[in-house]
Short mmCIF file of C-alpha atoms in Angstrom, two decimals:
data_model
loop_
_atom_site.label_atom_id
_atom_site.label_comp_id
_atom_site.label_asym_id
_atom_site.label_seq_id
_atom_site.Cartn_x
_atom_site.Cartn_y
_atom_site.Cartn_z
CA MET A 233 -11.03 34.71 56.40
CA ARG A 234 -8.73 36.08 53.69
CA ARG A 235 -9.63 33.22 51.33
CA LEU A 236 -13.34 33.94 51.76
CA PHE A 237 -12.74 37.60 50.93
CA TRP A 238 -11.00 36.82 47.62
CA LEU A 239 -13.67 34.25 46.63
CA LEU A 240 -16.40 36.80 47.31
CA ALA A 241 -14.54 39.38 45.25
CA ILE A 242 -14.36 37.02 42.26
CA VAL A 243 -18.09 36.24 42.45
CA LEU A 244 -18.99 39.91 42.64
CA LEU A 245 -16.73 40.66 39.68
CA SER A 246 -18.51 37.98 37.61
CA VAL A 247 -21.98 39.20 38.51
CA SER A 248 -21.08 42.77 37.71
CA GLY A 249 -20.49 41.72 34.12
CA SER A 250 -16.73 42.08 33.76
CA ALA A 251 -15.21 39.56 31.30
CA LEU A 252 -11.80 38.43 30.23
CA SER A 253 -11.04 39.04 26.56
CA SER A 254 -8.91 37.00 24.25
CA PRO A 255 -5.76 38.75 22.95
CA ASP A 256 -7.40 39.37 19.56
CA ALA A 257 -10.80 40.49 20.94
CA GLN A 258 -12.10 43.79 19.56
CA ASP A 259 -12.20 46.66 22.10
CA THR A 260 -14.69 49.20 20.80
CA GLY A 261 -15.80 51.10 23.87
CA SER A 262 -14.73 52.90 26.97
CA GLY A 263 -15.34 49.93 29.30
CA ASP A 264 -18.27 51.63 31.13
CA GLY A 265 -20.98 50.39 28.72
CA ILE A 266 -21.78 47.35 26.59
CA ASP A 267 -19.17 46.53 23.96
CA VAL A 268 -19.38 44.07 21.02
CA VAL A 269 -16.25 41.93 21.21
CA GLN A 270 -16.81 39.76 18.10
CA THR A 271 -19.18 39.32 15.16
CA LEU A 272 -19.83 36.55 12.68
CA PRO A 273 -19.48 37.24 9.79
CA ALA A 274 -16.65 39.60 10.65
CA ASP A 275 -16.79 43.27 9.73
CA GLY A 276 -15.78 43.70 6.09
CA ALA A 277 -16.12 40.01 5.22
CA SER A 278 -16.95 39.13 1.61
CA GLY A 279 -18.14 35.96 -0.09
CA VAL A 280 -20.44 35.17 2.84
CA ALA A 281 -22.84 32.26 2.23
CA ALA A 282 -26.37 33.43 1.49
CA ASN A 283 -27.77 31.15 4.19
CA ALA A 284 -25.23 32.10 6.87
CA ALA A 285 -26.29 32.86 10.45
CA ILE A 286 -25.38 36.25 11.98
CA THR A 287 -23.87 36.32 15.46
CA ALA A 288 -22.97 39.10 17.91
CA ILE A 289 -20.92 38.45 21.06
CA PHE A 290 -21.09 41.02 23.86
CA ASP A 291 -18.64 41.67 26.68
CA ARG A 292 -21.10 41.12 29.52
CA PRO A 293 -24.33 39.26 30.35
CA ILE A 294 -27.34 40.78 28.60
CA ILE A 295 -30.04 38.37 29.78
CA PRO A 296 -30.28 36.30 32.98
CA LEU A 297 -28.95 32.76 32.87
CA GLY A 298 -31.52 29.96 32.87
CA VAL A 299 -34.52 32.22 33.33
CA ASP A 300 -37.57 31.53 31.14
CA LEU A 301 -39.21 34.92 30.66
CA THR A 302 -40.68 37.08 27.95
CA LEU A 303 -38.00 39.43 26.64
CA PRO A 304 -38.66 43.02 25.66
CA PRO A 305 -38.35 43.82 21.90
CA GLU A 306 -34.90 45.36 22.28
CA LEU A 307 -33.64 42.05 23.74
CA GLU A 308 -35.70 39.69 21.63
CA ASN A 309 -34.10 41.08 18.47
CA PRO A 310 -31.28 43.51 19.24
CA LEU A 311 -29.97 43.55 15.63
CA VAL A 312 -31.22 45.80 12.82
CA PHE A 313 -30.45 44.82 9.20
CA ASP A 314 -30.10 46.95 6.10
CA PRO A 315 -31.43 45.70 3.68
CA PRO A 316 -34.07 44.31 6.07
CA LEU A 317 -34.06 40.61 6.99
CA THR A 318 -36.73 38.51 8.62
CA GLY A 319 -35.78 35.51 10.68
CA GLN A 320 -35.47 33.89 14.07
CA GLY A 321 -33.08 35.01 16.78
CA GLU A 322 -32.01 33.41 20.03
CA TRP A 323 -29.68 34.04 22.92
CA VAL A 324 -27.25 31.12 22.90
CA ASN A 325 -26.15 32.13 26.39
CA THR A 326 -26.26 35.32 28.44
CA SER A 327 -24.00 37.28 26.09
CA ILE A 328 -24.16 35.63 22.62
CA TYR A 329 -27.01 36.40 20.22
CA LEU A 330 -27.53 34.36 17.00
CA PHE A 331 -29.88 35.28 14.15
CA ARG A 332 -30.98 32.92 11.35
CA PRO A 333 -32.69 34.44 8.30
CA ASP A 334 -35.99 32.84 7.28
CA SER A 335 -34.75 32.58 3.69
CA ALA A 336 -31.48 33.05 1.87
CA MET A 337 -30.01 36.52 1.81
CA ALA A 338 -29.64 38.29 -1.50
CA GLY A 339 -26.51 37.25 -3.37
CA GLY A 340 -23.70 39.74 -3.98
CA VAL A 341 -25.27 42.35 -1.66
CA LYS A 342 -23.66 44.38 1.13
CA TYR A 343 -25.52 44.01 4.44
CA THR A 344 -25.11 46.41 7.36
CA VAL A 345 -26.00 45.19 10.83
CA SER A 346 -26.56 47.64 13.69
CA VAL A 347 -27.02 46.94 17.39
CA SER A 348 -30.20 48.51 18.77
CA PRO A 349 -29.38 51.57 20.90
CA ASP A 350 -32.10 50.44 23.33
CA LEU A 351 -30.09 47.36 24.34
CA ARG A 352 -29.46 47.09 28.08
CA ALA A 353 -27.35 44.65 30.08
CA ILE A 354 -28.34 42.94 33.31
CA ASP A 355 -26.44 45.60 35.25
CA GLY A 356 -28.38 48.32 33.41
CA ALA A 357 -25.48 49.38 31.20
CA ALA A 358 -26.20 50.69 27.69
CA LEU A 359 -23.99 50.55 24.61
CA SER A 360 -20.75 52.39 25.20
CA ALA A 361 -21.05 53.67 21.61
CA ALA A 362 -23.21 53.07 18.55
CA TYR A 363 -22.07 49.86 16.85
CA SER A 364 -22.58 48.47 13.36
CA TRP A 365 -20.70 46.23 10.97
CA SER A 366 -21.01 45.16 7.33
CA PHE A 367 -20.42 42.11 5.19
CA THR A 368 -21.07 41.16 1.56
CA THR A 369 -22.75 37.94 0.47
CA GLU A 370 -21.38 35.72 -2.27
CA PRO A 371 -23.00 36.33 -5.66
CA PRO A 372 -24.85 33.40 -7.29
CA ARG A 373 -22.50 30.93 -8.93
CA VAL A 374 -22.72 27.60 -10.76
CA VAL A 375 -20.78 25.00 -8.77
CA SER A 376 -21.07 22.11 -11.23
CA ILE A 377 -22.85 20.92 -14.36
CA SER A 378 -23.47 17.27 -15.15
CA PRO A 379 -22.64 15.94 -17.70
CA ARG A 380 -19.23 17.60 -17.35
CA ASP A 381 -17.77 19.56 -20.22
CA ARG A 382 -16.37 17.35 -23.03
CA ARG A 383 -17.97 14.16 -21.70
CA ASP A 384 -18.90 11.68 -24.40
CA ARG A 385 -21.16 8.63 -24.78
CA ILE A 386 -23.95 10.33 -22.82
CA LEU A 387 -27.23 8.40 -22.78
CA LEU A 388 -30.06 9.82 -24.87
CA ASP A 389 -32.32 10.42 -21.86
CA GLU A 390 -29.72 11.52 -19.31
CA PRO A 391 -30.83 14.66 -17.42
CA VAL A 392 -28.70 17.77 -17.08
CA VAL A 393 -28.04 18.53 -13.40
CA VAL A 394 -26.82 21.97 -12.28
CA THR A 395 -25.69 22.73 -8.72
CA PHE A 396 -25.55 26.31 -7.41
CA ASN A 397 -23.74 27.78 -4.43
CA GLN A 398 -26.96 29.16 -2.91
CA PRO A 399 -30.74 28.78 -3.18
CA MET A 400 -31.90 30.19 -6.50
CA ASP A 401 -35.04 31.81 -7.85
CA ARG A 402 -36.53 28.99 -9.93
CA GLU A 403 -38.32 31.09 -12.54
CA SER A 404 -35.29 33.21 -13.39
CA VAL A 405 -33.01 30.16 -13.64
CA GLU A 406 -35.38 28.36 -16.00
CA ARG A 407 -35.50 31.46 -18.22
CA ALA A 408 -31.71 31.78 -18.30
CA MET A 409 -30.77 28.12 -18.79
CA THR A 410 -30.85 26.43 -22.20
CA VAL A 411 -29.86 23.00 -23.49
CA GLY A 412 -29.47 22.79 -27.23
CA VAL A 413 -27.77 21.31 -30.26
CA GLY A 414 -24.66 22.91 -31.69
CA GLY A 415 -22.58 25.88 -30.57
CA SER A 416 -23.64 29.43 -29.80
CA GLY A 417 -25.05 31.51 -32.63
CA GLU A 418 -27.59 31.07 -35.37
CA GLY A 419 -27.12 27.29 -35.60
CA TYR A 420 -28.09 26.73 -31.96
CA ILE A 421 -31.33 24.74 -31.60
CA PRO A 422 -32.81 24.64 -28.06
CA VAL A 423 -34.18 21.36 -26.74
CA ALA A 424 -37.59 21.22 -25.09
CA GLY A 425 -37.57 19.72 -21.63
CA THR A 426 -38.87 19.74 -18.08
CA PHE A 427 -37.24 21.31 -15.00
CA SER A 428 -37.35 19.84 -11.50
CA TRP A 429 -35.78 21.18 -8.30
CA GLU A 430 -34.39 19.90 -5.03
CA ALA A 431 -36.22 21.19 -1.96
CA ASP A 432 -33.43 23.60 -0.98
CA ASP A 433 -33.43 25.23 -4.46
CA THR A 434 -29.69 24.68 -4.97
CA ILE A 435 -29.98 21.85 -7.55
CA VAL A 436 -32.03 21.89 -10.75
CA ARG A 437 -32.53 19.02 -13.23
CA PHE A 438 -33.44 19.33 -16.89
CA ALA A 439 -34.91 16.23 -18.57
CA PRO A 440 -35.46 16.32 -22.35
CA ASP A 441 -39.03 15.75 -23.46
CA GLU A 442 -37.73 13.49 -26.25
CA LEU A 443 -34.55 11.45 -26.60
CA TYR A 444 -31.41 13.27 -27.67
CA GLN A 445 -30.07 12.47 -31.12
CA LEU A 446 -27.36 9.84 -31.57
CA ASN A 447 -23.74 10.97 -31.90
CA THR A 448 -24.58 14.67 -31.43
CA GLN A 449 -23.00 17.52 -29.47
CA TYR A 450 -25.23 19.34 -26.97
CA ARG A 451 -24.50 22.58 -25.15
CA VAL A 452 -25.66 23.72 -21.68
CA SER A 453 -25.43 27.47 -21.06
CA PHE A 454 -26.86 30.38 -19.06
CA GLU A 455 -27.68 33.84 -20.36
CA ASP A 456 -25.99 36.50 -18.23
CA GLY A 457 -28.02 38.90 -16.10
CA ILE A 458 -31.21 36.83 -15.73
CA ALA A 459 -30.85 34.12 -13.06
CA ARG A 460 -30.77 35.39 -9.47
CA GLY A 461 -30.60 33.95 -6.00
CA ALA A 462 -33.77 33.21 -4.06
CA GLY A 463 -33.20 36.35 -2.02
CA GLY A 464 -32.64 38.55 -5.06
CA GLY A 465 -29.50 40.62 -5.40
CA ALA A 466 -26.84 40.23 -8.06
CA ALA A 467 -27.61 38.27 -11.22
CA LEU A 468 -25.74 35.17 -12.34
CA SER A 469 -23.00 35.98 -14.84
CA GLY A 470 -20.02 34.18 -16.34
CA ALA A 471 -21.51 30.74 -15.73
CA PRO A 472 -19.50 27.86 -17.23
CA VAL A 473 -20.63 26.14 -20.42
CA SER A 474 -20.85 22.37 -20.68
CA ARG A 475 -20.66 20.57 -24.03
CA PHE A 476 -21.37 16.86 -24.11
CA TYR A 477 -21.66 14.22 -26.82
CA THR A 478 -24.31 11.53 -26.99
CA VAL A 479 -23.69 7.86 -27.65
CA PRO A 480 -22.94 6.86 -31.26
CA ARG A 481 -24.74 4.25 -33.31
CA PRO A 482 -24.16 0.69 -32.05
CA ALA A 483 -20.93 -0.86 -33.29
CA VAL A 484 -18.18 -3.22 -32.18
CA VAL A 485 -15.22 -1.10 -31.08
CA ARG A 486 -12.76 -3.92 -30.34
CA THR A 487 -12.48 -7.41 -28.92
CA SER A 488 -10.19 -9.21 -26.51
CA PRO A 489 -8.43 -11.20 -27.90
CA ASP A 490 -8.03 -8.86 -30.88
CA ASP A 491 -8.62 -9.88 -34.45
CA GLY A 492 -5.39 -11.38 -35.79
CA GLN A 493 -3.83 -11.89 -32.37
CA THR A 494 -1.48 -14.82 -31.87
CA ASN A 495 -0.47 -16.42 -28.61
CA ALA A 496 -3.67 -15.26 -26.92
CA ARG A 497 -4.25 -16.51 -23.39
CA PRO A 498 -5.91 -19.94 -23.49
CA TYR A 499 -8.41 -18.99 -20.82
CA GLY A 500 -11.56 -16.94 -20.39
CA GLY A 501 -13.18 -16.89 -23.80
CA LEU A 502 -13.83 -13.60 -25.62
CA THR A 503 -14.91 -10.07 -24.61
CA ILE A 504 -16.66 -7.73 -27.08
CA TYR A 505 -16.55 -3.95 -26.48
CA PHE A 506 -19.40 -1.93 -27.99
CA ALA A 507 -19.61 1.78 -28.77
CA SER A 508 -22.91 2.29 -26.93
CA PRO A 509 -25.13 0.56 -24.35
CA MET A 510 -26.53 -2.66 -25.77
CA ASN A 511 -29.60 -4.79 -25.31
CA PHE A 512 -27.63 -7.85 -24.21
CA GLU A 513 -30.54 -10.18 -24.97
CA THR A 514 -29.90 -9.58 -28.70
CA ILE A 515 -26.23 -10.63 -28.57
CA ALA A 516 -25.87 -14.28 -27.54
CA GLU A 517 -27.91 -15.76 -30.39
CA ARG A 518 -25.81 -13.84 -32.92
CA VAL A 519 -22.40 -15.22 -31.89
CA ILE A 520 -20.87 -18.26 -33.63
CA ILE A 521 -17.70 -19.85 -32.15
CA ASP A 522 -15.54 -22.14 -34.27
CA PRO A 523 -14.36 -24.63 -33.14
CA GLU A 524 -17.51 -25.07 -31.09
CA PRO A 525 -16.84 -25.35 -27.33
CA TRP A 526 -17.82 -28.58 -25.62
CA ARG A 527 -20.41 -26.67 -23.57
CA THR A 528 -22.60 -23.59 -24.12
CA PHE A 529 -20.82 -20.38 -23.19
CA ASP A 530 -21.77 -18.26 -20.18
CA SER A 531 -22.13 -14.53 -20.71
CA TYR A 532 -21.89 -11.31 -18.72
CA TYR A 533 -22.77 -7.77 -19.81
CA ASP A 534 -21.02 -4.81 -18.13
CA ASP A 535 -23.07 -1.64 -18.54
CA TYR A 536 -20.17 0.49 -17.27
CA ASN A 537 -17.94 -0.03 -20.31
CA TYR A 538 -20.53 -1.63 -22.62
CA SER A 539 -18.67 -4.93 -22.81
CA TYR A 540 -20.07 -8.42 -23.33
CA THR A 541 -17.98 -11.39 -22.17
CA LEU A 542 -18.48 -14.89 -23.57
CA SER A 543 -16.96 -17.35 -21.12
CA PHE A 544 -16.26 -20.77 -22.62
CA PRO A 545 -13.60 -23.49 -22.15
CA THR A 546 -10.90 -22.14 -24.45
CA GLU A 547 -8.48 -24.70 -25.89
CA PRO A 548 -4.73 -23.99 -26.05
CA SER A 549 -2.77 -23.75 -29.31
CA THR A 550 -6.00 -23.47 -31.27
CA ASP A 551 -7.18 -21.25 -34.13
CA TYR A 552 -10.53 -19.62 -33.32
CA THR A 553 -12.98 -17.87 -35.62
CA ILE A 554 -15.72 -15.81 -33.93
CA THR A 555 -18.52 -14.56 -36.18
CA LEU A 556 -20.74 -11.70 -34.97
CA LEU A 557 -23.93 -11.68 -37.01
CA PRO A 558 -25.95 -8.53 -37.85
CA GLY A 559 -28.95 -7.67 -35.70
CA MET A 560 -27.39 -6.89 -32.32
CA GLU A 561 -29.29 -3.88 -30.93
CA ASP A 562 -28.58 -1.02 -28.57
CA ILE A 563 -31.01 -0.16 -25.77
CA TYR A 564 -32.87 2.19 -28.14
CA GLY A 565 -33.55 -0.48 -30.76
CA ASN A 566 -30.88 0.58 -33.27
CA ALA A 567 -29.27 -2.50 -34.87
CA ILE A 568 -25.76 -3.31 -36.09
CA THR A 569 -26.21 -4.07 -39.79
CA GLU A 570 -22.81 -5.55 -40.73
CA GLU A 571 -21.22 -8.91 -39.95
CA ARG A 572 -17.94 -8.93 -38.04
CA VAL A 573 -15.41 -11.81 -38.02
CA ILE A 574 -12.61 -12.11 -35.43
CA ARG A 575 -9.80 -14.62 -35.89
CA TYR A 576 -7.08 -15.35 -33.34
CA ARG A 577 -4.86 -18.18 -32.10
CA THR A 578 -4.40 -19.17 -28.49
CA GLY A 579 -1.00 -19.93 -26.99
CA ARG A 580 0.17 -22.92 -24.98
CA TYR A 581 -0.75 -23.44 -21.35
CA ASP A 582 1.80 -21.94 -18.98
CA PRO A 583 4.53 -24.34 -17.80
CA GLU A 584 3.48 -26.10 -14.61
CA LEU A 585 5.16 -28.40 -12.06
CA ARG A 586 3.70 -29.51 -8.73
CA LEU A 587 4.87 -31.87 -6.01
CA GLN A 588 1.91 -34.07 -5.09
CA ALA A 589 2.25 -33.91 -1.32
CA PRO A 590 -0.19 -32.54 1.26
CA TYR A 591 0.35 -28.79 1.65
CA GLY A 592 3.69 -29.04 -0.16
CA VAL A 593 5.29 -31.22 2.54
CA GLY A 594 5.69 -35.00 2.31
CA PHE A 595 7.14 -37.47 4.83
CA PHE A 596 9.35 -40.27 3.48
CA ASN A 597 11.55 -42.96 5.01
CA GLY A 598 15.05 -42.61 3.64
CA ARG A 599 15.93 -46.16 4.69
CA ASN A 600 13.32 -47.71 2.46
CA GLU A 601 14.66 -49.57 -0.53
CA THR A 602 13.08 -46.94 -2.75
CA THR A 603 11.77 -43.42 -2.07
CA GLU A 604 9.15 -42.31 -4.56
CA VAL A 605 7.08 -39.17 -5.00
CA PHE A 606 4.37 -38.18 -7.46
CA VAL A 607 4.65 -34.97 -9.47
CA THR A 608 2.38 -33.39 -12.06
CA HIS A 609 3.83 -31.41 -14.93
CA ARG A 610 2.80 -29.77 -18.16
CA ASN A 611 4.71 -28.08 -20.99
CA ILE A 612 8.16 -28.63 -19.48
CA SER A 613 11.03 -30.70 -20.93
CA GLU A 614 12.90 -31.65 -17.77
CA ILE A 615 12.59 -31.65 -14.00
CA ASN A 616 15.57 -30.36 -12.02
CA LEU A 617 15.74 -31.79 -8.51
CA ALA A 618 17.96 -30.90 -5.55
CA LEU A 619 18.11 -32.68 -2.19
CA TYR A 620 19.26 -30.72 0.86
CA GLU A 621 19.69 -31.57 4.49
CA ALA A 622 17.48 -29.32 6.62
CA PRO A 623 18.28 -28.62 10.28
CA ILE A 624 15.58 -29.87 12.65
CA SER A 625 15.11 -26.33 13.99
CA ASP A 626 14.39 -25.00 10.50
CA PHE A 627 12.00 -27.84 9.76
CA VAL A 628 10.02 -27.34 12.98
CA ALA A 629 9.86 -23.57 12.44
CA GLN A 630 8.34 -24.07 8.98
CA ILE A 631 5.84 -26.69 10.15
CA VAL A 632 4.49 -24.62 13.05
CA SER A 633 4.26 -21.40 11.03
CA SER A 634 0.86 -19.93 10.14
CA SER A 635 1.54 -20.18 6.41
CA TYR A 636 -0.93 -22.18 4.32
CA ASP A 637 2.06 -23.84 2.62
CA PRO A 638 4.77 -24.66 5.21
CA ALA A 639 7.44 -25.05 2.52
CA GLU A 640 6.70 -21.68 0.94
CA GLY A 641 9.56 -19.22 1.17
CA TYR A 642 12.06 -21.67 2.66
CA SER A 643 15.59 -21.35 1.25
CA PRO A 644 17.94 -24.23 2.09
CA VAL A 645 21.55 -23.63 3.09
CA PRO A 646 23.71 -24.08 -0.06
CA ASP A 647 26.43 -25.93 1.90
CA MET A 648 23.90 -28.60 2.92
CA LEU A 649 23.25 -29.83 -0.63
CA LEU A 650 23.24 -33.63 -0.72
CA LYS A 651 22.39 -34.33 -4.33
CA GLU A 652 21.04 -32.73 -7.48
CA TRP A 653 19.88 -34.39 -10.66
CA THR A 654 17.70 -33.98 -13.73
CA VAL A 655 14.82 -36.12 -14.98
CA ALA A 656 13.44 -35.85 -18.49
CA ALA A 657 9.77 -34.83 -18.62
CA ASP A 658 8.13 -36.35 -21.64
CA ALA A 659 4.47 -35.44 -22.22
CA PRO A 660 2.34 -34.22 -25.14
CA GLU A 661 1.97 -30.45 -25.45
CA ASN A 662 -0.64 -28.91 -23.15
CA ARG A 663 -1.32 -32.25 -21.44
CA LEU A 664 -1.05 -32.55 -17.68
CA ARG A 665 0.91 -35.69 -16.79
CA TYR A 666 1.49 -37.57 -13.54
CA ASP A 667 4.94 -39.06 -13.00
CA LEU A 668 6.31 -41.24 -10.20
CA LEU A 669 9.89 -40.24 -9.43
CA ASN A 670 12.28 -42.63 -7.68
CA LEU A 671 14.35 -40.33 -5.50
CA GLY A 672 16.73 -43.07 -4.41
CA SER A 673 17.64 -44.57 -7.78
CA PRO A 674 20.62 -42.83 -9.33
CA ALA A 675 20.44 -44.65 -12.64
CA GLY A 676 20.08 -42.20 -15.47
CA THR A 677 19.77 -39.23 -13.15
CA GLN A 678 23.35 -38.38 -12.18
CA SER A 679 24.51 -34.84 -12.62
CA CYS A 680 27.90 -36.37 -13.55
CA PHE A 681 26.92 -38.09 -16.79
CA GLY A 682 28.90 -41.21 -17.73
CA ALA A 683 29.69 -42.21 -14.16
CA PRO A 684 28.98 -45.85 -13.22
CA PRO A 685 25.95 -46.63 -11.05
CA SER A 686 26.56 -45.77 -7.44
CA ARG A 687 26.39 -48.35 -4.69
CA LEU A 688 25.32 -45.62 -2.24
CA GLN A 689 21.80 -44.48 -1.54
CA VAL A 690 20.75 -41.08 -0.24
CA GLY A 691 21.21 -41.07 3.53
CA ASP A 692 23.98 -43.71 3.58
CA LEU A 693 27.14 -42.95 5.56
CA ALA A 694 30.36 -43.64 3.62
CA VAL A 695 33.89 -43.71 5.05
CA VAL A 696 36.71 -42.91 2.61
CA VAL A 697 40.06 -44.49 3.52
CA SER A 698 42.89 -42.46 2.02
CA ASP A 699 45.89 -43.94 3.82
CA PRO A 700 48.44 -44.57 2.51
CA ASP A 701 47.45 -43.25 -0.92
CA PRO A 702 45.05 -40.30 -1.45
CA VAL A 703 41.78 -40.74 -3.35
CA ARG A 704 41.88 -39.13 -6.78
CA ALA A 705 38.93 -36.99 -7.86
CA ARG A 706 38.75 -36.90 -11.67
CA ARG A 707 37.16 -34.30 -13.91
CA GLU A 708 35.42 -37.02 -15.97
CA PRO A 709 34.40 -40.64 -15.27
CA GLY A 710 36.89 -43.39 -16.02
CA ASP A 711 40.29 -42.13 -17.17
CA GLY A 712 39.50 -38.43 -16.85
CA GLU A 713 42.14 -35.93 -15.77
CA ASN A 714 42.85 -35.74 -12.04
CA SER A 715 41.16 -32.74 -10.44
CA THR A 716 42.34 -33.00 -6.86
CA LEU A 717 43.54 -35.42 -4.24
CA LEU A 718 41.19 -36.09 -1.33
#
């Protein structure tokens, strides 16, 4: 029975309209009437967005929950605005009212919001005291201008795009904004153009009626005190200025390889970098390559950095002369009138050595009379070989690994070295050569030069008998000085 009593008490307390407040909730009344516990924007707020919603939160239910009925005027719109605002309001729940203006509020203006004194709660309570609060909207401001200040190589038909922090009055913006040649003052020449707007009136585009001039500075600016937000209010002032530079006349800026370069990479052909966007169809027929490649070059134009790449089979250690004939045109029909000659020399191919075995691992029988393996090499003078014993556990671990090349990254144990030797690699420069190496034949491959041919093959087991006399290890073959006794 006691539990039922406390439950009933809690329900009655909720229906009566009492509410728990957060520690930072505003207490503005005596507790007998309706109090406003929070507002959005807060009282005294500044820099409020012109399209912000206005919210009032009360300390008790004002309208019934889940009841679809026609509200009296004092409940349908309990907020009064100064300056006046039109819009749509709604009760989010029984105690939270949200108002959305039909259009943007005036920028840089102080708004005062008052709660209607006719407001009544479900329990019949009125406001405990008159309540109002104020906030100030953000004045109109330019967020960005494109092209950005100091940008260069701007296309001759590129529009100017300006973004604002709030919806703007179109007519006033178009009167205040100018795009022209030169700096401020008497030498400033405005450019004729057409304005277009995004639907929300926060972005305007200016497109020139005629192409900009080549290699010319243009200036985007706003006259103070003219442009205003869509809701009126403060005028735009202190807007940033953007100065941009148009593309220059077509010209070759540089090439890769550079003119006069030596030891250029013997791959890839040549890339030409232009000063402005080019009509790539006018380039290929005006390029002469000497010596002539064995096939016609492929080409690729990159309109991001205005580069044109000629891809042809470049030969190593070769002197190239590339002639760029006059007549290459930019996208506006302006032509390069001078011939350009680029001379450079390519370097050798990089040194290369490969073991010709599947996936870097070969299987050989050490008891065969000879053990041979193919290698390919280029631009090396000798092949250094080392033979190690590998524990079975290491070998299996490498084979079952997920690596594409099972031998990659394996480091043998230094103490398990069986043999090391050097083989001369004789091949013409830049030519890839196949060689068959005999891994079992020691002749001419000993690391101890001058020693007689060995009677042992790799993998043989030898027993050294040192009793009664020790075996002498000499520093040099034949009569060399004794190094140690084994």
